[in-house]
Coordinates of C-alpha atoms in Angstrom, one line a residue:
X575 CA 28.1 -29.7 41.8
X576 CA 26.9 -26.3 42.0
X577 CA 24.3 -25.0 39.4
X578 CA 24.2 -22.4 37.1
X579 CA 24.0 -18.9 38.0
X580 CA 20.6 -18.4 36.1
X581 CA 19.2 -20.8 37.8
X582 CA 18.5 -18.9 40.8
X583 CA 16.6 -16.6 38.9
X584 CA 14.4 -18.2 36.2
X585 CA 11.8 -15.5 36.2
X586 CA 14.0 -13.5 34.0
X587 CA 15.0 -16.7 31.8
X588 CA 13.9 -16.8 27.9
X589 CA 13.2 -20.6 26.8
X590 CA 16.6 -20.9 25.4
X591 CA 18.2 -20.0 28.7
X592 CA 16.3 -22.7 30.5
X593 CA 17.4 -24.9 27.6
X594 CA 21.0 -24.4 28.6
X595 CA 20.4 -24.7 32.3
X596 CA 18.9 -28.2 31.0
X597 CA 21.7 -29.5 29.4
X598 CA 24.5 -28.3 32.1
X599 CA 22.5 -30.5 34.3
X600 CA 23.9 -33.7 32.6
X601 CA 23.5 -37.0 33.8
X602 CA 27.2 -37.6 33.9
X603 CA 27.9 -35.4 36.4
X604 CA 24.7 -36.8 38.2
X605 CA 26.0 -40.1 38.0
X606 CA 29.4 -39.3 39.4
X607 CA 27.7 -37.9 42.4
X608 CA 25.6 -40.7 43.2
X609 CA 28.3 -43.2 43.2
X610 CA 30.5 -40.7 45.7
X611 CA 27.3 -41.0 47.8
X612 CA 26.8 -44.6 47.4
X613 CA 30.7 -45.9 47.4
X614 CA 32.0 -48.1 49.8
X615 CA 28.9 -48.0 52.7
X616 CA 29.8 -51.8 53.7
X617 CA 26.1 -52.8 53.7
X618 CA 24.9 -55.4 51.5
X619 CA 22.9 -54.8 48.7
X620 CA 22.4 -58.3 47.6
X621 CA 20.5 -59.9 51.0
X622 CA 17.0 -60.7 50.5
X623 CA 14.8 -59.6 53.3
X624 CA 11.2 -60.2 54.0
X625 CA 8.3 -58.4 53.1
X626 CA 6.1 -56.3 55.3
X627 CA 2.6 -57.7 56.1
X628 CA 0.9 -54.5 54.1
X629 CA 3.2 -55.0 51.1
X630 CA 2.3 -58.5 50.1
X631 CA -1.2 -57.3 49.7
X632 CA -0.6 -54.2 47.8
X633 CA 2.2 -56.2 46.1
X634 CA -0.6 -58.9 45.0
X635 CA -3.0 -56.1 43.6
X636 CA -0.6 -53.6 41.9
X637 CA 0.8 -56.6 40.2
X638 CA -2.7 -57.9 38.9
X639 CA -3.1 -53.7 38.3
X640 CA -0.2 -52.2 37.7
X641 CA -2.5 -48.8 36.8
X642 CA -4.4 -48.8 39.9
X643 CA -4.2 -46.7 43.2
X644 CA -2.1 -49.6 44.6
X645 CA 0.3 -49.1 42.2
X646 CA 1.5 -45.3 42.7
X647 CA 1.1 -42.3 44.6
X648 CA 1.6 -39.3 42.7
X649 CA 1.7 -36.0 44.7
X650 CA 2.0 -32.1 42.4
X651 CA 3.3 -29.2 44.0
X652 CA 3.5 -25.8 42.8
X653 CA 7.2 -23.6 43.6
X654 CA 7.1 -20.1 43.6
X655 CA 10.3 -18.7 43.8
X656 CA 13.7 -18.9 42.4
X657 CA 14.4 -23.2 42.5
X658 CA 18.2 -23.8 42.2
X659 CA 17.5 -26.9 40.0
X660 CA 20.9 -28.3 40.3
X661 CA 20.8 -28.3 44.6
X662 CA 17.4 -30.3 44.0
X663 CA 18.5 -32.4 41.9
X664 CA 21.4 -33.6 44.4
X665 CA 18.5 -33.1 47.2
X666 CA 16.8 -35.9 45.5
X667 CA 19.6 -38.5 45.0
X668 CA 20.4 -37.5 49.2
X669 CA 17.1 -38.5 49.7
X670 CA 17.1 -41.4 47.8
X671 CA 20.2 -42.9 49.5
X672 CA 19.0 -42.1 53.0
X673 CA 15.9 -43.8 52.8
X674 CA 16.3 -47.4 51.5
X675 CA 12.7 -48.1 50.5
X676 CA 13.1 -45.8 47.6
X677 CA 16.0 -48.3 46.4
X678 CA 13.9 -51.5 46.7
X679 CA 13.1 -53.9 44.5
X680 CA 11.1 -57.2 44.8
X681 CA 10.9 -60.7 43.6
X682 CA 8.8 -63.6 43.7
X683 CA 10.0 -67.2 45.5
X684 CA 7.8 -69.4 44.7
X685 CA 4.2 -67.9 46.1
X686 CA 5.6 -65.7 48.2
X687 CA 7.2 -61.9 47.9
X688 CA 10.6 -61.0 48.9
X689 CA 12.6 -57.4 48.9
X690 CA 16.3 -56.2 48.6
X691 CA 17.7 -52.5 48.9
X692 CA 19.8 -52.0 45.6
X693 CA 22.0 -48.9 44.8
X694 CA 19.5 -48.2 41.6
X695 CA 17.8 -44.3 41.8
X696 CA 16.4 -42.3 39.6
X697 CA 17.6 -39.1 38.3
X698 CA 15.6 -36.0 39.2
X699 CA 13.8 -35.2 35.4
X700 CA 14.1 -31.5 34.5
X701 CA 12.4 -30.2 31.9
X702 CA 10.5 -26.5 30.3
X703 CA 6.9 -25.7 30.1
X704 CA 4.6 -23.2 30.2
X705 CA 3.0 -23.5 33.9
X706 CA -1.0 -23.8 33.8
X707 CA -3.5 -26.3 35.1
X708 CA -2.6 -28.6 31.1
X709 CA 0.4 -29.2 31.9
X710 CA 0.2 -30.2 35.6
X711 CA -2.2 -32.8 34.6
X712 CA -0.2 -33.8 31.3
X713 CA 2.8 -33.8 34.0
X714 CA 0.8 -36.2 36.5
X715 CA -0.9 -38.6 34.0
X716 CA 2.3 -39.2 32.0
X717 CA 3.7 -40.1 35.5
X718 CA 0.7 -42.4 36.5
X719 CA 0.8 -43.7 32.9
X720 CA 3.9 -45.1 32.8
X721 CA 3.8 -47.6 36.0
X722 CA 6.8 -48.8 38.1
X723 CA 8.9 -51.9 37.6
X724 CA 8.5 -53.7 40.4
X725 CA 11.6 -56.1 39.8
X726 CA 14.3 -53.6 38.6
X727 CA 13.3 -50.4 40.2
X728 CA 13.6 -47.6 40.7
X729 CA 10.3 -47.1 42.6
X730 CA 10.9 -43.4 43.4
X731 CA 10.9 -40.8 40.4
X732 CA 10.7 -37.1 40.4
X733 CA 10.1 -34.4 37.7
X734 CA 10.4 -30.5 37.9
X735 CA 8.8 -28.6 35.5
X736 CA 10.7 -25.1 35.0
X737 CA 8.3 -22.2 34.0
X738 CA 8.8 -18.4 33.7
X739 CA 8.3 -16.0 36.4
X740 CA 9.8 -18.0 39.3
X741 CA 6.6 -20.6 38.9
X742 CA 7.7 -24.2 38.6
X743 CA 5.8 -27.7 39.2
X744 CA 7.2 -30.5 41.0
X745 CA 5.9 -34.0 40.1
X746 CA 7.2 -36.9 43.2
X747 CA 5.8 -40.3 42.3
X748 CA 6.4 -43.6 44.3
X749 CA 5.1 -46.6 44.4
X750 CA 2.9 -47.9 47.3
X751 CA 4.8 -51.1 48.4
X752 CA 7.6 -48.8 49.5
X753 CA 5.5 -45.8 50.7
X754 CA 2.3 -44.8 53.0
X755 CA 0.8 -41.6 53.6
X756 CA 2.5 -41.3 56.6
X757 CA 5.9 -41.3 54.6
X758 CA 4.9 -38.4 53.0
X759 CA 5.5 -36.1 55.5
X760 CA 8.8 -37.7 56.3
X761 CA 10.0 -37.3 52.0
X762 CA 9.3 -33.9 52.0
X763 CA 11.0 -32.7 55.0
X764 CA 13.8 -34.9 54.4
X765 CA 14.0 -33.6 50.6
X766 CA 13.6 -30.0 52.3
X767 CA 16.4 -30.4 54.4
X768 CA 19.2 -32.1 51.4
X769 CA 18.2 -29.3 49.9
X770 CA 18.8 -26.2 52.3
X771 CA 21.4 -28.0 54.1
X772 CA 24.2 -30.7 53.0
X773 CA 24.8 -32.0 56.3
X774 CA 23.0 -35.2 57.2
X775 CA 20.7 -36.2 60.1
X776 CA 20.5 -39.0 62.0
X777 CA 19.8 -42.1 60.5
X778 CA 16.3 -43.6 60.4
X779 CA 15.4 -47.3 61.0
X780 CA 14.7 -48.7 57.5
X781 CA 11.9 -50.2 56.2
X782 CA 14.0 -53.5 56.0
X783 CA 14.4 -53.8 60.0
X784 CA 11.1 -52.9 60.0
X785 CA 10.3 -56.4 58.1
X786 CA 12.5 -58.1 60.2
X787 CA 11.0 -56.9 63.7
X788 CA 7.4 -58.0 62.1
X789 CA 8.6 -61.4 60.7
X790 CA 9.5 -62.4 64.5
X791 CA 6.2 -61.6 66.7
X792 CA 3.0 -60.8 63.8
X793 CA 1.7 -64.7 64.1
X794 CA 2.0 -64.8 68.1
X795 CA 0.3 -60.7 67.7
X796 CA -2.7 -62.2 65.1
X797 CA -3.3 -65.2 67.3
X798 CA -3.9 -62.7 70.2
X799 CA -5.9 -60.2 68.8
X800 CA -7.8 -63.0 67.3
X801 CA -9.1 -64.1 71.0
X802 CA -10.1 -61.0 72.0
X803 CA -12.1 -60.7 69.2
X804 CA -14.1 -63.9 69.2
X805 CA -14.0 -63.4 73.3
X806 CA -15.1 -59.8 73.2
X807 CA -17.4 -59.6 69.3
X808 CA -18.7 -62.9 68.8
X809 CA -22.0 -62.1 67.1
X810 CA -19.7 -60.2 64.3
X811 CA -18.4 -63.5 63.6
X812 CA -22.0 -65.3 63.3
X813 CA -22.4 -64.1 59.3
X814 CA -19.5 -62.6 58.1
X815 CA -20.2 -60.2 54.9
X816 CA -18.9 -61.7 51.5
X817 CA -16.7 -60.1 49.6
X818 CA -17.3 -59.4 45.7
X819 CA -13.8 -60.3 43.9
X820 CA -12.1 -57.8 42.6
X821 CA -13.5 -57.0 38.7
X822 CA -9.6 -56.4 36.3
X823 CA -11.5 -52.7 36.3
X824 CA -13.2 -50.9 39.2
X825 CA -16.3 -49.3 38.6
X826 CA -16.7 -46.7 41.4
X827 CA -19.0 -43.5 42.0
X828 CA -18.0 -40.8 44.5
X829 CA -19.4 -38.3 46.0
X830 CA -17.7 -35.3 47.2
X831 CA -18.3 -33.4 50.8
X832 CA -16.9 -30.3 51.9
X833 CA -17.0 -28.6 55.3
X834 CA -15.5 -25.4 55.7
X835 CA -12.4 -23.9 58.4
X836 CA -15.1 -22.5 60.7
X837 CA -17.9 -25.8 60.3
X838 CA -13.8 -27.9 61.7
X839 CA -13.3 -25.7 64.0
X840 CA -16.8 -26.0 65.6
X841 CA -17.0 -29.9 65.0
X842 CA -14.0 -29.7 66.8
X843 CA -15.0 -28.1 70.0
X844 CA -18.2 -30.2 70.2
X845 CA -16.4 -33.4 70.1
X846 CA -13.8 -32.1 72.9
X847 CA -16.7 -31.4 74.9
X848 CA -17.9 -34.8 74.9
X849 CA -14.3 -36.2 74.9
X850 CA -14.2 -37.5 71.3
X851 CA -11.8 -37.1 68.5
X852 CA -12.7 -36.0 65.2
X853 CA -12.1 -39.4 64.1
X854 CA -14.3 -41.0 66.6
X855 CA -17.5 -38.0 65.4
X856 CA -16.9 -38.8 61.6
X857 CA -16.8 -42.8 62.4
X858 CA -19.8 -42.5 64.4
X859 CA -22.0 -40.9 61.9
X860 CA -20.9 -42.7 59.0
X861 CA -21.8 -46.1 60.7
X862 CA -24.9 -44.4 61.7
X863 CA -25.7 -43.6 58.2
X864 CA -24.8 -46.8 56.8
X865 CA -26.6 -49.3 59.5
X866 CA -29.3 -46.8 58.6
X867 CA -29.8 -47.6 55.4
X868 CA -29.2 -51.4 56.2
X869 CA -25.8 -51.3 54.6
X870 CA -23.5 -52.2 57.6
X871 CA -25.1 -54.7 60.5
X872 CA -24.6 -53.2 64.1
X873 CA -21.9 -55.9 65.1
X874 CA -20.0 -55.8 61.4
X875 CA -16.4 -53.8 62.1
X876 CA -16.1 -50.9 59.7
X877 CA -12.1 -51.4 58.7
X878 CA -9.7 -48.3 58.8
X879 CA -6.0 -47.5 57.6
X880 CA -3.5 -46.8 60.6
X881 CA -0.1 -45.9 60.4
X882 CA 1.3 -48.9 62.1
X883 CA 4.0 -47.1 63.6
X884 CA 3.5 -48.0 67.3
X885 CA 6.8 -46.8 68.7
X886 CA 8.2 -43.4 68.1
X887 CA 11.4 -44.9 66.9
X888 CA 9.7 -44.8 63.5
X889 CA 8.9 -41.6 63.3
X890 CA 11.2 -40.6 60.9
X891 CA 11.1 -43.8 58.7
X892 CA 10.0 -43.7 55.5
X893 CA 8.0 -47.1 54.3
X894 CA 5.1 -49.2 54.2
X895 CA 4.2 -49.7 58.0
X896 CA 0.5 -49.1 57.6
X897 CA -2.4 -51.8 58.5
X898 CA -6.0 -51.8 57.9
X899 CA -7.8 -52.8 61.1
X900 CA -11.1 -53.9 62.6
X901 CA -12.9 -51.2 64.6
X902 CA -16.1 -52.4 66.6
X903 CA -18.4 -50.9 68.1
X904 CA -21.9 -49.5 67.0
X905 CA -24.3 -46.6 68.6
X906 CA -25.6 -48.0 71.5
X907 CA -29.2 -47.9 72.4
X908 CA -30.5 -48.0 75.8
X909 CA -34.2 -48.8 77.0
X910 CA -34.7 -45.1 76.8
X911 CA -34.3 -44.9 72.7
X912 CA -30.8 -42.4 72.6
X913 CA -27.7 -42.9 71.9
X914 CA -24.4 -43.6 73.3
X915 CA -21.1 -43.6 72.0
X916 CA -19.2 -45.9 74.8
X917 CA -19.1 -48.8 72.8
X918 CA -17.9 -47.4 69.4
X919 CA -15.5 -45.1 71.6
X920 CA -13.9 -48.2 73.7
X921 CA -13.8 -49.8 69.8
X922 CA -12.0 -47.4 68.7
X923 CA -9.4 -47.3 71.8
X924 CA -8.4 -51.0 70.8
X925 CA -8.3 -50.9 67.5
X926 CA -5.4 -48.1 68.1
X927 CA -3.6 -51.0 70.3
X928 CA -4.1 -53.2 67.9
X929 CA -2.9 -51.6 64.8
X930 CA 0.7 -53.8 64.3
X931 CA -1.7 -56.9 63.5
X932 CA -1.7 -57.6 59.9
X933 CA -5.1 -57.6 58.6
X934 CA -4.0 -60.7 56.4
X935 CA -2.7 -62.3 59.4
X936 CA -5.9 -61.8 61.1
X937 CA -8.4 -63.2 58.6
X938 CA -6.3 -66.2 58.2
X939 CA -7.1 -67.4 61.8
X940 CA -10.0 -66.0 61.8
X941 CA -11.7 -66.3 58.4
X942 CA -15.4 -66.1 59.6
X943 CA -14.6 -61.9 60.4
X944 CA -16.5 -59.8 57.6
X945 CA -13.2 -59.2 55.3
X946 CA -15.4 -56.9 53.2
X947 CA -17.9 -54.3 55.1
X948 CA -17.0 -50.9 54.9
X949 CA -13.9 -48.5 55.3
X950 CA -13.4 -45.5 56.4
X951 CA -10.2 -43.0 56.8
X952 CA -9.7 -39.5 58.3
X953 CA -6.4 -38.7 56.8
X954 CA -4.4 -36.7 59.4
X955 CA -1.5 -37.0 58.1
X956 CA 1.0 -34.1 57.6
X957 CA 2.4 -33.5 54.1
X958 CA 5.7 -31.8 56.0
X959 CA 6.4 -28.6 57.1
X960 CA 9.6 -28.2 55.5
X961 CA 10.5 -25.4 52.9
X962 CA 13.0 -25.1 49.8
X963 CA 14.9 -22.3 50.9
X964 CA 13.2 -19.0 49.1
X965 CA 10.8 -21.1 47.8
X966 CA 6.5 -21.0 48.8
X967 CA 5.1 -24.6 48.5
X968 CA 1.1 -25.2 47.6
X969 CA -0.6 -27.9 46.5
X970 CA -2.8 -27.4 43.9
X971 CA -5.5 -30.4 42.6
X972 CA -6.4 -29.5 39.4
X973 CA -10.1 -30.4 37.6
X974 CA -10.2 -34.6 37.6
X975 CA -8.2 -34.7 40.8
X976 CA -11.0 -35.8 44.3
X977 CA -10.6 -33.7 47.0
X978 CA -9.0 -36.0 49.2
X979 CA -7.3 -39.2 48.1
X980 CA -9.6 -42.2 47.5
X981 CA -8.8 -45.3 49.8
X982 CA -11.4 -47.8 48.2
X983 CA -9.6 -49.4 46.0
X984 CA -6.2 -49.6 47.7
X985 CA -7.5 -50.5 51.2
X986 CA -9.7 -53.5 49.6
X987 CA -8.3 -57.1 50.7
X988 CA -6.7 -59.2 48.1
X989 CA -9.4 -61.3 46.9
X990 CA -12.2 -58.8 47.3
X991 CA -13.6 -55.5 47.2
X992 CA -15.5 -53.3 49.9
X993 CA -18.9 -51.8 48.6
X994 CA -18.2 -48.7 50.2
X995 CA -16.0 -46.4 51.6
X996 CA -15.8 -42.9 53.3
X997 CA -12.0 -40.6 53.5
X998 CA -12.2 -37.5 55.1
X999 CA -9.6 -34.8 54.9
X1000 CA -7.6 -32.1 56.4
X1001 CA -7.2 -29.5 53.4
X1002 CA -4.6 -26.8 53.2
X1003 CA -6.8 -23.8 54.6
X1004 CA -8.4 -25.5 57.0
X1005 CA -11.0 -27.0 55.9
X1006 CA -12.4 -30.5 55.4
X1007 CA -13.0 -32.4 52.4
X1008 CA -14.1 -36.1 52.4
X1009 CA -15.2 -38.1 49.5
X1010 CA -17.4 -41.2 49.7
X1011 CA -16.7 -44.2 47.4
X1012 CA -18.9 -47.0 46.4
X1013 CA -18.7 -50.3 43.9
X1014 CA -21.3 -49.4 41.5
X1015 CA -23.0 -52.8 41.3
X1016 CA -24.0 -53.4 44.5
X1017 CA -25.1 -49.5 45.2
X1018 CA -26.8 -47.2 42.8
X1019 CA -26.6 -43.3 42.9
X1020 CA -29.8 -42.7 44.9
X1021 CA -28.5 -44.5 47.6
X1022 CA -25.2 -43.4 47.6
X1023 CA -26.9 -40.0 47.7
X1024 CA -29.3 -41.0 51.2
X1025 CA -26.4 -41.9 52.8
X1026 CA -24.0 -39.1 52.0
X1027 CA -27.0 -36.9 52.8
X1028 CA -28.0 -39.1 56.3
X1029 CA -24.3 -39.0 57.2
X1030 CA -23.9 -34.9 56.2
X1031 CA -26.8 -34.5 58.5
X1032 CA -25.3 -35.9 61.8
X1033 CA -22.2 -34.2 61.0
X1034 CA -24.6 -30.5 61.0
X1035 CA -25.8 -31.8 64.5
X1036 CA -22.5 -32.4 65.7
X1037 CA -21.3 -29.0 64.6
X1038 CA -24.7 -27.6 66.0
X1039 CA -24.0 -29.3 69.4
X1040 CA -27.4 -31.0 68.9
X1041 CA -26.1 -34.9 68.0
X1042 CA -27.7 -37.3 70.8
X1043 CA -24.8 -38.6 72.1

């Protein structure tokens, strides 16, 4: 199907000819498309497969909270430039049939969750608007107001906003038992390329072999990594922290912390001098700040979202691989009173190695591990390089949107809630942007404030080259 003439150059449009671009993009002639796509691909679509270790958690909250973060991911772009609506359109069924998370659905057997691929997708949602900063948020809420159905799909759904003057908004929602951050990347290259080319790239390994390959070895992994924890951290086991249950609504407070291109690029250099990561600087100070203020004990693990994706195999696949994982490893302090950053360093080294252990897996065998201290996340990942052809992408957050994604309520176990959390992230020009999260009834704003402030301060060392290591 190819689209409309006009609509490779909307900027010259009148609302009516947008209208008509609307209504030769009929769902008929989407639907006949998707079933050429679909027809006749020998797999079957009516297998049940096991669920991911991540997903029955998620799967557990998002049902009790079908409106929380668990529930849906909701990313707004801006396009500026002539958007052939039509090639997206068929860009976004492409996509939808190459990746098979975004044709899941799930069901229940007895207390536990199963998942199937299905031939359900959504249709690409084209509509007019006048562009501004209403109806991107009018565009997003609508989208995070109307939930997924977990049973029936789809759990993938786009929108594209057409506006005058080659300035268009493009909604992508998905839901989070089928998609990490790490899949984001991934979507929009993918998208990118059904859309500039119609030839197709090699095949990904699916989310469903995925679950397979964990079903076979994540007890024998847990039961490992659960001996070299008591082994290696047994006073973290001594009084594990308790975990508040999780109230039907969250009441959090955040804080918001900004550090511009120059203030990265300097923390940068300061921790490649002493052989750090970024990650390793920001975990350091924010364990610093917290065990300063007598919210974390030195031996509690702070917990952290990795990507799971421990063979480059995956690289390309597009589901929910991630963990949350135990990192040890305080400041040190010698006789001498300073500082080291060995231990948290050499903590940090294993909880990379250790990140296809399934956090739920972990705390069944080892229940006595504090389930519920803190978490933090620097959020690395890349939101894709990819380009529609002739098109500039940005990604705008308008007023009521944090400045980096909040991980406190998704990354929280099951049957609790952490009291506090920090995400730190890489912003489009350069800079950094981390907000810090906490469960209002167990910290008040004052000292939510000392520890943003404690923590903001070590950070200004490190970029000064002054931090004690």
């Amino acid at each position: 199907m190819t689209g409309p003439q006009d609509a490779r150059d909307i900027d010259r449009d009148s609302d009516a000819e947008i209208e008509s671009i609307l209504n030769e993009l009929s769902l008929q002639e989407g639907q006949q498309l998707l079933e050429a796509l679909t027809r006749g691909d020998g797999s079957d679509q009516d297998a049940w497969l096991p669920t991911i270790a991540f997903q029955e958690e998620v799967l557990e909250v998002a049902d009790a909270h079908p409106h929380s973060r668990c529930a849906g991911i909701h990313q707004l772009f801006v396009l500026k430039g002539p958007v052939d609506a039509a090639r997206l359109r068929s860009a976004w069924r492409k996509l939808q049939v190459r990746h098979d998370a975004l044709r899941t659905t799930f069901g229940e057997a007895g207390d536990q969750w199963r998942q199937k691929v299905t031939e359900r997708t959504s249709e690409l949602v084209i509509r007019g608007a006048t562009i501004d900063e209403h109806a991107m948020t009018e565009t997003v809420g609508r989208h995070r107001a109307e939930g997924f159905d977990l049973v029936n799909g789809p759990l993938a759904r786009a929108e594209l906003v057409l506006g005058r003057e080659n300035t268009h908004i493009l909604v992508l929602s998905w839901h989070h038992s089928v998609v990490d951050g790490y899949s984001l990347g991934v979507l929009w290259d993918d998208l990118c390329q059904a859309y500039n080319d119609p030839g197709r790239a090699p095949e990904p390994i699916q989310q469903g072999e995925f679950a397979r390959r964990q079903s076979t070895y994540r007890i024998a992994r847990a039961k490992e990594a659960a001996l070299t924890i008591r082994a290696r951290y047994p006073k973290a086991l001594d009084a594990p922290a308790v975990a508040r249950e999780r109230p039907h609504d969250v009441d959090l407070g955040g804080i918001t912390l900004r550090w511009g291109s120059d203030e990265r690029t300097a923390l940068a250099a300061s921790a490649d001098e002493q052989g750090l990561t970024l990650y390793m600087v920001f975990l350091a100070a924010y364990r610093s700040a917290l065990e300063a203020k007598g919210l974390l004990s030195r031996d509690a693990p702070v917990w952290t979202p990795m990507s799971g994706r421990t063979s480059g195999s995956l690289g390309r696949s597009v589901g929910l691989f991630m963990n949350l994982v135990p990192v040890f490893g305080s400041l040190a302090c010698p006789a001498e009173g300073e500082t080291s950053i060995e231990a948290l360093r050499q903590g940090c080294i294993e909880a990379f190695d250790r990140q296809d252990v399934p956090r739920s897996d972990l705390l069944d065998i080892l229940p006595e591990l504090p389930m519920a201290s803190a978490l933090f996340a620097l959020q690395n990942t890349s939101m894709g390089a990819g380009e529609l052809a002739g098109v500039q992408r940005s990604m705008p957050r308008p007023s009521g949107f944090p400045a980096t994604d909040p991980i406190l309520e998704f990354d929280s176990p099951v049957c609790g809630l952490f009291p506090a959390a920090l995400s730190v992230g890489f912003m489009a020009d350069k800079s950094l942007a981390g907000v810090f999260e906490y469960d209002r009834t167990r910290m008040d704003v004052a000292t939510a404030t000392e520890v943003t402030r404690h923590f903001s301060g070590l950070i200004d060392k490190a970029i000064a080259g002054t931090f004690p290591w």
